[in-house]
Coordinates of C-alpha atoms and ligand atoms in Angstrom, one line a residue:
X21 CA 0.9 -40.6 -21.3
X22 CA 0.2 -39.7 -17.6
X23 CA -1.4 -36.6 -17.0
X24 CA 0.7 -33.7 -16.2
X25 CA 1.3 -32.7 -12.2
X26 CA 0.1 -29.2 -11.8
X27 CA 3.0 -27.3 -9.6
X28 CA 2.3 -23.8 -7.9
X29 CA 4.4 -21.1 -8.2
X30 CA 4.7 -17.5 -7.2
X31 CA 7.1 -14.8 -8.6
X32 CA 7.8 -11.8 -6.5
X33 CA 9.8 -9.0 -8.5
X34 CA 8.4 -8.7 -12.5
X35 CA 11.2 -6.9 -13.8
X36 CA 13.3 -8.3 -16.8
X37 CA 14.7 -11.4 -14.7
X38 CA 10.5 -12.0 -13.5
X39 CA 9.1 -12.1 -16.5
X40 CA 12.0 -14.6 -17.7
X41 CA 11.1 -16.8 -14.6
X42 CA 7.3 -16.6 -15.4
X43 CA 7.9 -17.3 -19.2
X44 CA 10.4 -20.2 -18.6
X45 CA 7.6 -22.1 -16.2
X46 CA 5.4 -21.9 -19.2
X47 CA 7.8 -23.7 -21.4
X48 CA 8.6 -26.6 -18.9
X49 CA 6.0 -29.2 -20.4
X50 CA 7.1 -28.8 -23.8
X51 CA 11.0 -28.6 -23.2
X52 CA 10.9 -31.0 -20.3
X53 CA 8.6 -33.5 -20.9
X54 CA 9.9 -36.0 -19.1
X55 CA 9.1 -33.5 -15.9
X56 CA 5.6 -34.8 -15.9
X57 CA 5.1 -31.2 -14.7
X58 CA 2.5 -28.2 -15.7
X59 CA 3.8 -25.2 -13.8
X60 CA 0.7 -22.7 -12.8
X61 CA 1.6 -18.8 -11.8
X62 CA -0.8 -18.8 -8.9
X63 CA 0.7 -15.2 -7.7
X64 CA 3.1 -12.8 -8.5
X65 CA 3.7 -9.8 -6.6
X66 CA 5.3 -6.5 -7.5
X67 CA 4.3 -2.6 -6.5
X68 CA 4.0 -1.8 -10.1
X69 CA 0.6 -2.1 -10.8
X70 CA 1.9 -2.2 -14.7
X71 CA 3.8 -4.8 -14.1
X72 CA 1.3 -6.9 -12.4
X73 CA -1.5 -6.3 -15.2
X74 CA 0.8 -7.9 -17.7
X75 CA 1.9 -10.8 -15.8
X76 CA -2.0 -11.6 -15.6
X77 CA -2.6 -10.9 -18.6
X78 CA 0.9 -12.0 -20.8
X79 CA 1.6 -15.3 -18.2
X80 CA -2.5 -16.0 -17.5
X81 CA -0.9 -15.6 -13.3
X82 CA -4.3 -16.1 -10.8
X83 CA -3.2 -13.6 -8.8
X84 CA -1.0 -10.6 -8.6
X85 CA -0.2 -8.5 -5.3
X86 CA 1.5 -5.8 -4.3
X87 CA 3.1 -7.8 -1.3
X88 CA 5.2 -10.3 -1.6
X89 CA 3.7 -12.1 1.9
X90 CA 1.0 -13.2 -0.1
X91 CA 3.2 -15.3 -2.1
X92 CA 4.7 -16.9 0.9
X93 CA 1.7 -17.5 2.8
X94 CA -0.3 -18.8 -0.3
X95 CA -0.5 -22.9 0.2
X96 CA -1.2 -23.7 -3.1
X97 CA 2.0 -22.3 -4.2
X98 CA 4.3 -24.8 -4.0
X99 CA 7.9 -22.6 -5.4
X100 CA 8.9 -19.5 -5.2
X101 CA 11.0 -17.3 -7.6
X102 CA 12.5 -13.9 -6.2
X103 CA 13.5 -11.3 -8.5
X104 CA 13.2 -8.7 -6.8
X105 CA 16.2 -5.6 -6.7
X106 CA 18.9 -7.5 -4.9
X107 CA 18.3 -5.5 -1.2
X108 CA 15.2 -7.1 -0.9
X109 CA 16.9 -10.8 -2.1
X110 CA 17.4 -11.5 2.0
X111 CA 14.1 -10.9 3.3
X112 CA 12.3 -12.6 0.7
X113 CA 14.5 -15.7 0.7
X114 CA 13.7 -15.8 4.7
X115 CA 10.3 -15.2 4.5
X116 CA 10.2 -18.2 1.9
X117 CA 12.4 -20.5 4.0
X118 CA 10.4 -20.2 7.0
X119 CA 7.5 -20.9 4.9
X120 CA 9.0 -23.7 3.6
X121 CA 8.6 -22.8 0.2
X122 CA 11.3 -23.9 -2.5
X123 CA 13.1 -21.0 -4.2
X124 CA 14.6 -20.0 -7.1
X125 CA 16.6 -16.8 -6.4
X126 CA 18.2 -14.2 -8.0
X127 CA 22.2 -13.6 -8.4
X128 CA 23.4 -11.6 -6.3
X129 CA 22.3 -14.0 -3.7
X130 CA 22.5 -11.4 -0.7
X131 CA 24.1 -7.8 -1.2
X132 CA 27.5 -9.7 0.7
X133 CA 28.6 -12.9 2.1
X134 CA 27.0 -12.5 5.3
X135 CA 23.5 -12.1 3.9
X136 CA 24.2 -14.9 1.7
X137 CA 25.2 -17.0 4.3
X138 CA 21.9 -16.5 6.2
X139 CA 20.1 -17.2 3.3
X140 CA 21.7 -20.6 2.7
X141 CA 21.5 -21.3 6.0
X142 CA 17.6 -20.6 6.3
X143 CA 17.3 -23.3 2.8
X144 CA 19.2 -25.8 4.8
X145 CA 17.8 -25.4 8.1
X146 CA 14.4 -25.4 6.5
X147 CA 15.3 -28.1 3.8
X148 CA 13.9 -26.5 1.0
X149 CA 15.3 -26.7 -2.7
X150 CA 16.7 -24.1 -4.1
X151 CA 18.5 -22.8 -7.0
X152 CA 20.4 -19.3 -8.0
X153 CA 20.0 -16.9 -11.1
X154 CA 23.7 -18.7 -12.4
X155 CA 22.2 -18.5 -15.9
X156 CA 25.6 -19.2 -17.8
X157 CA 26.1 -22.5 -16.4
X158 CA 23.6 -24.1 -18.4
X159 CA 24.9 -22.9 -22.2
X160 CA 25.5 -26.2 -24.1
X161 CA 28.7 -25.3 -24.9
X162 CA 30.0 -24.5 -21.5
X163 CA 28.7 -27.9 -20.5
X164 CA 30.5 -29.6 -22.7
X165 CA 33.8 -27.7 -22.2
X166 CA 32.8 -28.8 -18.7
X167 CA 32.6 -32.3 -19.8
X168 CA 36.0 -32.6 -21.5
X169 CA 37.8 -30.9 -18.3
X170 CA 35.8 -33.7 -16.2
X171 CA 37.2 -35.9 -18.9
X172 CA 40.9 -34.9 -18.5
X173 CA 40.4 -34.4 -22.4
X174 CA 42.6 -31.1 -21.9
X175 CA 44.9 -32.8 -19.8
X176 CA 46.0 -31.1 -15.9
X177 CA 44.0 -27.7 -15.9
X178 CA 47.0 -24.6 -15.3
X179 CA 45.0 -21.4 -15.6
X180 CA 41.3 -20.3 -16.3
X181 CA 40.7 -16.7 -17.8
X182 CA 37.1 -15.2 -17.5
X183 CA 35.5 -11.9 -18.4
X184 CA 32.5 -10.4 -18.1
X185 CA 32.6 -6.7 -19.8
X186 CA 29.5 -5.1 -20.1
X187 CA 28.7 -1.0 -21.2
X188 CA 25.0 -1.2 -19.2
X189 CA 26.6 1.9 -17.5
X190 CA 28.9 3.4 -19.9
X191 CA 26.6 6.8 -19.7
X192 CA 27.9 9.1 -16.7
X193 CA 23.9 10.3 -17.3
X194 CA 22.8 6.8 -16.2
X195 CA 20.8 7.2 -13.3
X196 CA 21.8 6.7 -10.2
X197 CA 19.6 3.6 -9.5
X198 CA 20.1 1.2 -6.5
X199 CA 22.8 -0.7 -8.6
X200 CA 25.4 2.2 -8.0
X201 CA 24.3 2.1 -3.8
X202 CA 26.4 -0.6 -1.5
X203 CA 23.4 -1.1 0.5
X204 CA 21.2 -2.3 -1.9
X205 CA 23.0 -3.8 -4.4
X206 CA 26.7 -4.7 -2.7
X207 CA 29.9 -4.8 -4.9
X208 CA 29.1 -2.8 -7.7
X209 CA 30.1 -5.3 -10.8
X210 CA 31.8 -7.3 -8.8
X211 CA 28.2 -8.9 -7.1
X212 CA 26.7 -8.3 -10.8
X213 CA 28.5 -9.5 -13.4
X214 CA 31.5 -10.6 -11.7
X215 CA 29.3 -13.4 -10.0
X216 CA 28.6 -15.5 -12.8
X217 CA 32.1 -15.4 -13.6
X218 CA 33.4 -16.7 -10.4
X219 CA 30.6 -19.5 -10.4
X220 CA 31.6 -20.4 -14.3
X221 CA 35.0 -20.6 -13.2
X222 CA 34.5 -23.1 -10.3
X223 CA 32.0 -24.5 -12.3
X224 CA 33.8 -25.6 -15.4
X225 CA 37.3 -26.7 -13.8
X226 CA 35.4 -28.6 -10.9
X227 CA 37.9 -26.5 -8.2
X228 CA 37.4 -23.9 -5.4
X229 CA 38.6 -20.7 -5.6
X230 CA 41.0 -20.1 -2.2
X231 CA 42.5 -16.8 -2.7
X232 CA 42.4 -13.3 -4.3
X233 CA 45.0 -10.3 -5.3
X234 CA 42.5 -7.7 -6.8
X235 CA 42.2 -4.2 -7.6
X236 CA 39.0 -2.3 -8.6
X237 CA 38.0 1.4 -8.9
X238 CA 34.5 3.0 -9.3
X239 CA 35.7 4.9 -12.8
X240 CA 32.4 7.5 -13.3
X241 CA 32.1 8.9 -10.0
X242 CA 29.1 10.3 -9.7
X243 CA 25.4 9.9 -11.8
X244 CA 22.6 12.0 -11.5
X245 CA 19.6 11.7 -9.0
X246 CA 16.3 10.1 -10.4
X247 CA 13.3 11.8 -9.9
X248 CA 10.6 8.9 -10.5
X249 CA 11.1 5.2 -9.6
X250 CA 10.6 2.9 -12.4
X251 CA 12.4 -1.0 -13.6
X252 CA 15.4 -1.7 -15.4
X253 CA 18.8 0.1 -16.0
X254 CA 17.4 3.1 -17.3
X255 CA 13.8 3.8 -17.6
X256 CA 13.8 6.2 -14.6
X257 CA 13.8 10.1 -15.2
X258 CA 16.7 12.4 -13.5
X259 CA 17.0 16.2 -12.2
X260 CA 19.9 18.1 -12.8
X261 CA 21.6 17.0 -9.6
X262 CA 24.1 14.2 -9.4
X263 CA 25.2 11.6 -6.4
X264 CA 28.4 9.5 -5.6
X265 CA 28.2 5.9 -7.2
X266 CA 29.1 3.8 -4.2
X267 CA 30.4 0.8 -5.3
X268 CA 32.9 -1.0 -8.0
X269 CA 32.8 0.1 -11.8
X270 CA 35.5 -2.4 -13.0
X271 CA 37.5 -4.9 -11.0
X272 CA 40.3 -7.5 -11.8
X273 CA 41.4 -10.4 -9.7
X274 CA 44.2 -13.1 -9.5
X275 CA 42.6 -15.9 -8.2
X276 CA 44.5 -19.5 -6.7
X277 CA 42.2 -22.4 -7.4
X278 CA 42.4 -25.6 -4.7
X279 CA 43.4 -28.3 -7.7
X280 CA 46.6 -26.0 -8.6
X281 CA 44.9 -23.8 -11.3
X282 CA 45.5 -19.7 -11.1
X283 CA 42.4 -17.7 -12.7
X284 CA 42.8 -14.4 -13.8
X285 CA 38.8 -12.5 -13.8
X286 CA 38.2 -8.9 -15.1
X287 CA 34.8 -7.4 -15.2
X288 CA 33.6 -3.8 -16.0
X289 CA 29.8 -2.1 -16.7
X290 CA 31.3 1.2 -18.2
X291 CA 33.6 -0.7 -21.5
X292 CA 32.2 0.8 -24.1
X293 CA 31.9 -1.2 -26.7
X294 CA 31.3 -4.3 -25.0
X295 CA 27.5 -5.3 -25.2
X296 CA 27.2 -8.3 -22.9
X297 CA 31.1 -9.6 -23.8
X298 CA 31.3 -12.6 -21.5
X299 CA 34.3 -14.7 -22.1
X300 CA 35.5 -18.2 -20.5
X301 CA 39.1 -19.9 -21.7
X302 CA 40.3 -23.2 -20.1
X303 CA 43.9 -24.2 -20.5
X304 CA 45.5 -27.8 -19.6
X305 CA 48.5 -29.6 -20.6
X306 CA 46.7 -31.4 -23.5
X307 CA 44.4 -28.5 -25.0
X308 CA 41.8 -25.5 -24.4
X309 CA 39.1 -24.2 -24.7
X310 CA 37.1 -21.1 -25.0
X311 CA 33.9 -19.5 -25.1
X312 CA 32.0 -16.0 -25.4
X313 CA 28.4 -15.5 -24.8
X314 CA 28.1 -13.1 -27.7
X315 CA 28.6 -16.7 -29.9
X316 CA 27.1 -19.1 -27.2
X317 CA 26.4 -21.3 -29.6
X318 CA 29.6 -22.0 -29.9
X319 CA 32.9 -22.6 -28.7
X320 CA 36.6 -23.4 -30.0
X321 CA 38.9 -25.7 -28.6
X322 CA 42.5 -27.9 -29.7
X323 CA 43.5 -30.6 -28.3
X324 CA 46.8 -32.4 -28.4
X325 CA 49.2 -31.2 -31.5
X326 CA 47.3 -30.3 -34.7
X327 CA 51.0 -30.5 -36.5
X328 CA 50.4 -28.1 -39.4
X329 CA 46.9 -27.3 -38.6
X330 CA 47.6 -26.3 -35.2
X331 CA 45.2 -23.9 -33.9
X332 CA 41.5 -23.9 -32.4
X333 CA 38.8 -25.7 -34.5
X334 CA 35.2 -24.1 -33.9
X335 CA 32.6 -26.3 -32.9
X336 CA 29.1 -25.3 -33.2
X337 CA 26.7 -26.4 -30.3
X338 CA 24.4 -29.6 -31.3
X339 CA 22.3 -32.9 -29.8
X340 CA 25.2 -34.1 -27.3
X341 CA 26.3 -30.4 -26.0
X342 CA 24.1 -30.1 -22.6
X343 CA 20.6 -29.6 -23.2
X344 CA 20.7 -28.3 -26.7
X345 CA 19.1 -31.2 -28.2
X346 CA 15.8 -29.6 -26.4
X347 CA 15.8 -27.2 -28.0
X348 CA 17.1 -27.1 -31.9
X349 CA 16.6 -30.3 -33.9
X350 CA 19.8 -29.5 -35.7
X351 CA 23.4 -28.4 -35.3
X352 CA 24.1 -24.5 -35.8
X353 CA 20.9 -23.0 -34.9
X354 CA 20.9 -21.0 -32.3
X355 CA 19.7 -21.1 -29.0
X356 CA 18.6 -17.9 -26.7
X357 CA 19.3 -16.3 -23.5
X358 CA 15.7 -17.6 -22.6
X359 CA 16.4 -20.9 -22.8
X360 CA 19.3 -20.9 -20.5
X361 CA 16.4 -19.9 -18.1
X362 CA 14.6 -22.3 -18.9
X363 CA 17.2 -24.9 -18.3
X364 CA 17.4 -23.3 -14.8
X365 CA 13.9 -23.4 -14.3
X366 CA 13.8 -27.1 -15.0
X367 CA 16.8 -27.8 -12.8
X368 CA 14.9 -25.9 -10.2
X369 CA 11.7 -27.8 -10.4
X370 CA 13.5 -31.3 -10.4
X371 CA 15.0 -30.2 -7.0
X372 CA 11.7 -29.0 -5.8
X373 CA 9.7 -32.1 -6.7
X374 CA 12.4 -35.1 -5.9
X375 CA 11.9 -33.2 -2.2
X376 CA 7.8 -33.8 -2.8
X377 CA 9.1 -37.6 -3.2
X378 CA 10.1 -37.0 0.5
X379 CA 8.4 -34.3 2.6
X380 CA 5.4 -34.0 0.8
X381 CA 4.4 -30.0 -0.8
X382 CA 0.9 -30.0 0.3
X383 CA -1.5 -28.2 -1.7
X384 CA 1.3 -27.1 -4.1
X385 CA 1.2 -30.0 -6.5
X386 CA -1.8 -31.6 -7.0
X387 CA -2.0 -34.3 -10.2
X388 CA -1.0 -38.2 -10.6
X389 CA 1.9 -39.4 -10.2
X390 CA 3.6 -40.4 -6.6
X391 CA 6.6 -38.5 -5.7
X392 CA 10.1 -38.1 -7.0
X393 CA 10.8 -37.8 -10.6
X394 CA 12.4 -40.2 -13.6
X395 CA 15.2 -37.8 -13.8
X396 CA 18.6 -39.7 -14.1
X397 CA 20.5 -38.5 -11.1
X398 CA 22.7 -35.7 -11.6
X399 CA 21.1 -34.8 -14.6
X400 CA 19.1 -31.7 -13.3
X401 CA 21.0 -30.6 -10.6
X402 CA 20.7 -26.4 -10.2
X403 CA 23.1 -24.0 -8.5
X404 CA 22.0 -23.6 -5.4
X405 CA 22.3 -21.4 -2.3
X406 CA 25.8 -23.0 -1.4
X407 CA 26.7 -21.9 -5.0
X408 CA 25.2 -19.0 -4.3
X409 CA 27.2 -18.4 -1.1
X410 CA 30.3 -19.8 -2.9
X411 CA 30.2 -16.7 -5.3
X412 CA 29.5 -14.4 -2.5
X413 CA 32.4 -15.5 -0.7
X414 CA 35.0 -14.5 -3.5
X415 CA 33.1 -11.2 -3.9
X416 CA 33.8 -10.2 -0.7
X417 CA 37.5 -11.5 -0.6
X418 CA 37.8 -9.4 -3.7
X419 CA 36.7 -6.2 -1.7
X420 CA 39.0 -7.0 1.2
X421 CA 41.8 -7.9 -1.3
X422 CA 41.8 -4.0 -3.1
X423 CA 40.9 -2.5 0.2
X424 CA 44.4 -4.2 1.6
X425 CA 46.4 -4.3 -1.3
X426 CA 47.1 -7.6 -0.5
X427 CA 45.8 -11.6 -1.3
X428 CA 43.0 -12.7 0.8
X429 CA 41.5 -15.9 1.9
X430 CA 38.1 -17.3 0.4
X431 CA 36.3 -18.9 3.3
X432 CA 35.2 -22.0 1.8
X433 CA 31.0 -23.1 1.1
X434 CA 30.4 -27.1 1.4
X435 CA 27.7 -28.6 -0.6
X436 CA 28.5 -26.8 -3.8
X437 CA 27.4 -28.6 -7.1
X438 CA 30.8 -27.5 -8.5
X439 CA 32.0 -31.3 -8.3
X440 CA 28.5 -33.1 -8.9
Ligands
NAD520 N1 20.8 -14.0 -13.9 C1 21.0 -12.9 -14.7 O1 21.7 -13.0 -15.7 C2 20.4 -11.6 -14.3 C3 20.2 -10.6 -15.2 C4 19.6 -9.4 -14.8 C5 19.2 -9.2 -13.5 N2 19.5 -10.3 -12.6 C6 19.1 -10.1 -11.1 O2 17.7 -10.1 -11.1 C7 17.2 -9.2 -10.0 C8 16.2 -8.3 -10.7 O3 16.9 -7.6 -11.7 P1 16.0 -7.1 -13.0 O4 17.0 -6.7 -14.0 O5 14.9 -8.0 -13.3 O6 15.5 -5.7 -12.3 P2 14.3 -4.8 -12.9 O7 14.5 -3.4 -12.4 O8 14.0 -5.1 -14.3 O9 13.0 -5.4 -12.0 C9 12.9 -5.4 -10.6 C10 11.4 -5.5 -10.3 O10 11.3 -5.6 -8.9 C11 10.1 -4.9 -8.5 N3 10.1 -4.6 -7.1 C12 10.7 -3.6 -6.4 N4 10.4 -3.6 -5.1 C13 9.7 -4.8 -5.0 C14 9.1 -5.4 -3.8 N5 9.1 -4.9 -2.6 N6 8.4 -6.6 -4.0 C15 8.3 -7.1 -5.3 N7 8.8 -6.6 -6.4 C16 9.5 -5.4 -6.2 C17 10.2 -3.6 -9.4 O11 8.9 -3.0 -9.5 C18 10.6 -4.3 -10.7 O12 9.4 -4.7 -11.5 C19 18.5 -8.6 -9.5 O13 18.9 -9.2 -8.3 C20 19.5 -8.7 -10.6 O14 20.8 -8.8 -10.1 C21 20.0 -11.4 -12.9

């Protein structure tokens, strides 16, 4: 067996989203053999000093820095991963363009569509890979309900209902971090949660969203001021004095889809009750299907008439459902939230090496092996920036849509992997 190609990487931002980058590089040359790749953390940066002891000590990273330039400017990093809060997500993502360092960003891409847009635009014009934090994508059993709209198994797809319901900020005494500012963090749950719903949505049927009827409201108005910085939803302290929240608490959307599906999306932080409730259900004119993440690991769908056992059948994920055959030997056990990071991360890395196979990454990878990867085509192909900008796109409509009370336009994103 050839040896392994060593590949470079940095990770600014070593929150919850940095560690899960650093961890899923580890688990590359066990999960993805056929890589031929041996990801090394050569630097991470964040201003936590905390944070950056544990990455050197927990993910064996060479370096760690409190400034992300040093990641950028770094030539034997060869791919970057940005998890920074998402105000920073535009500077960084420039800064690794015009190094001409892959990256794997993030969701929200930029805090709107026009920081998106220069973001994607920086990846193309400096013809890096890329790929973007749309985690969800990559459960086996939304592949596969994927698969059997690709296959017309449920027939002409009429409607797509999606929604993400989360209580992260249930607690009017959850601090007023720079998720509840517009600045920093852009559309409230829309740009949060709301994202990965759009890009499942467009995902799975294959079709662009076009237009949007929403209404949203910021339901807990105000949240008191923290008094120390620190990561995470929560694990900052607060005085007795509170601030507005600035941006949306709960939104739902009519959506018009360009192959003649509607979507209906609904998305809240404050449902109480509602852990990490993310649901997707297809319907055609032959079946559907559906699936939540609190059961990824399976899904339930009919097809055609069951006669007197009409009704869903539930199918638990197994070898032949996207990549779970990776990672459980057997039918029914179940696969984490990690791993759908790890997925990414491998998508990610196929991108960034098939470029190697034609611009070269310098220092970055070093090991045998020319360039270019025996990947089947197609069969690691990430989100990426247009993806990225895609989701953006409908976030913004949204806004315009419940500012106007009216339906809006989605300006439309070529290159998406929607229809690869
Ligand atoms: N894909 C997903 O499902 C998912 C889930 C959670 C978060 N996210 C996204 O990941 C990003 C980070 O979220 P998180 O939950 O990990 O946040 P977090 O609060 O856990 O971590 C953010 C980290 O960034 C660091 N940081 C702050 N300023 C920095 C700077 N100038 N340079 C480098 N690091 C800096 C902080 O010290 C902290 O360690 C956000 O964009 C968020 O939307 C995505």
């Amino acid at each position: 067996m050839a040896a392994l190609r060593e590949v470079g990487v940095g990770v600014v931002g070593l929150g919850w989203m940095g560690r899960l980058h650093c961890s899923s590089y580890q688990r590359i040359p066990a999960r993805f053999p056929e890589l031929g790749l041996r990801p090394r953390l050569r630097v991470v940066a964040d201003p936590s000093a905390a944070a950056q002891g544990a990455a050197l000590e927990q993910f064996e990273a060479q370096r760690a820095v409190d400034d992300a330039a040093a990641v950028f400017s770094d030539p034997s990093v060869a791919a970057v991963s940005i998890c920074s809060p998402n105000f920073l997500h535009r500077g960084l993502a420039l800064a690794a363009a015009e190094a001409g360092k892959p990256f794997w960003i993030e969701k929200p891409m930029g805090v709107d569509a026009a920081q998106s847009r220069e973001i994607h635009d920086a990846a193309r014009a400096a013809g890096v890979a890329t790929a973007v934090g749309f985690n969800y994508r990559h459960a086996p059993a939304v592949e596969h309900i994927r698969a059997l709209v690709r296959e017309g198994r449920l027939g002409r797809i009429t409607n797509v209902r999606c929604r993400m319901d989360a209580d992260y900020a249930a607690s009017p005494d959850g601090p007023l971090t720079w998720r509840y500012d517009r600045e920093r963090a852009g559309a409230g749950v829309i740009a949060d949660l709301l994202s990965h719903g759009s890009d499942l949505v467009q995902y799975v049927t294959g079709q662009a969203i076009t237009e949007v009827s929403a209404t949203t409201d910021v339901l807990i108005r105000d949240r008191p001021i923290p008094t120390s910085t620190g990561v995470g939803h929560g694990s900052v302290e607060v005085g007795d004095e509170r601030g507005p929240v600035g941006n949306e608490d709960w939104v739902a959307a009519l959506a018009t889809l360009d192959g003649g599906a509607h979507a209906t999306l609904e998305s809240s932080r404050v449902a109480r009750g509602h852990r990490s409730d993310y649901v997707l259900e297809v319907f055609g004119t032959e079946g559907s299907a559906r699936w939540t993440f609190t059961r990824m690991n399976e899904f339930e769908v009919m097809i055609g008439d069951g006669g007197l056992e009409h009704g869903y059948t539930t199918v638990f994920a197994g070898a032949g459902h996207g990549d779970y055959g990776r990672f459980q030997p057997g039918p029914g056990i179940p696969m984490s939230f990690d791993d759908l990071k790890a997925i990414e991360c491998a998508q990610f890395l196929a991108g960034v090496v098939g470029d190697a196979g034609d611009g070269g990454l310098g220092d970055g990878v070093t090991g045998d092996g020319a360039g270019g990867l025996g990947v089947g085509a197609g069969a690691l192909v990430a989100p990426t920036t247009a993806d990225g900008l895609a989701a953006a796109e409908i976030t913004d409509a949204i806004v315009r849509s419940a500012a106007s009370r009216s339906w809006v336009e989605v300006p439309q994103v070529d290159g998406t992997t929607r229809a690869m």
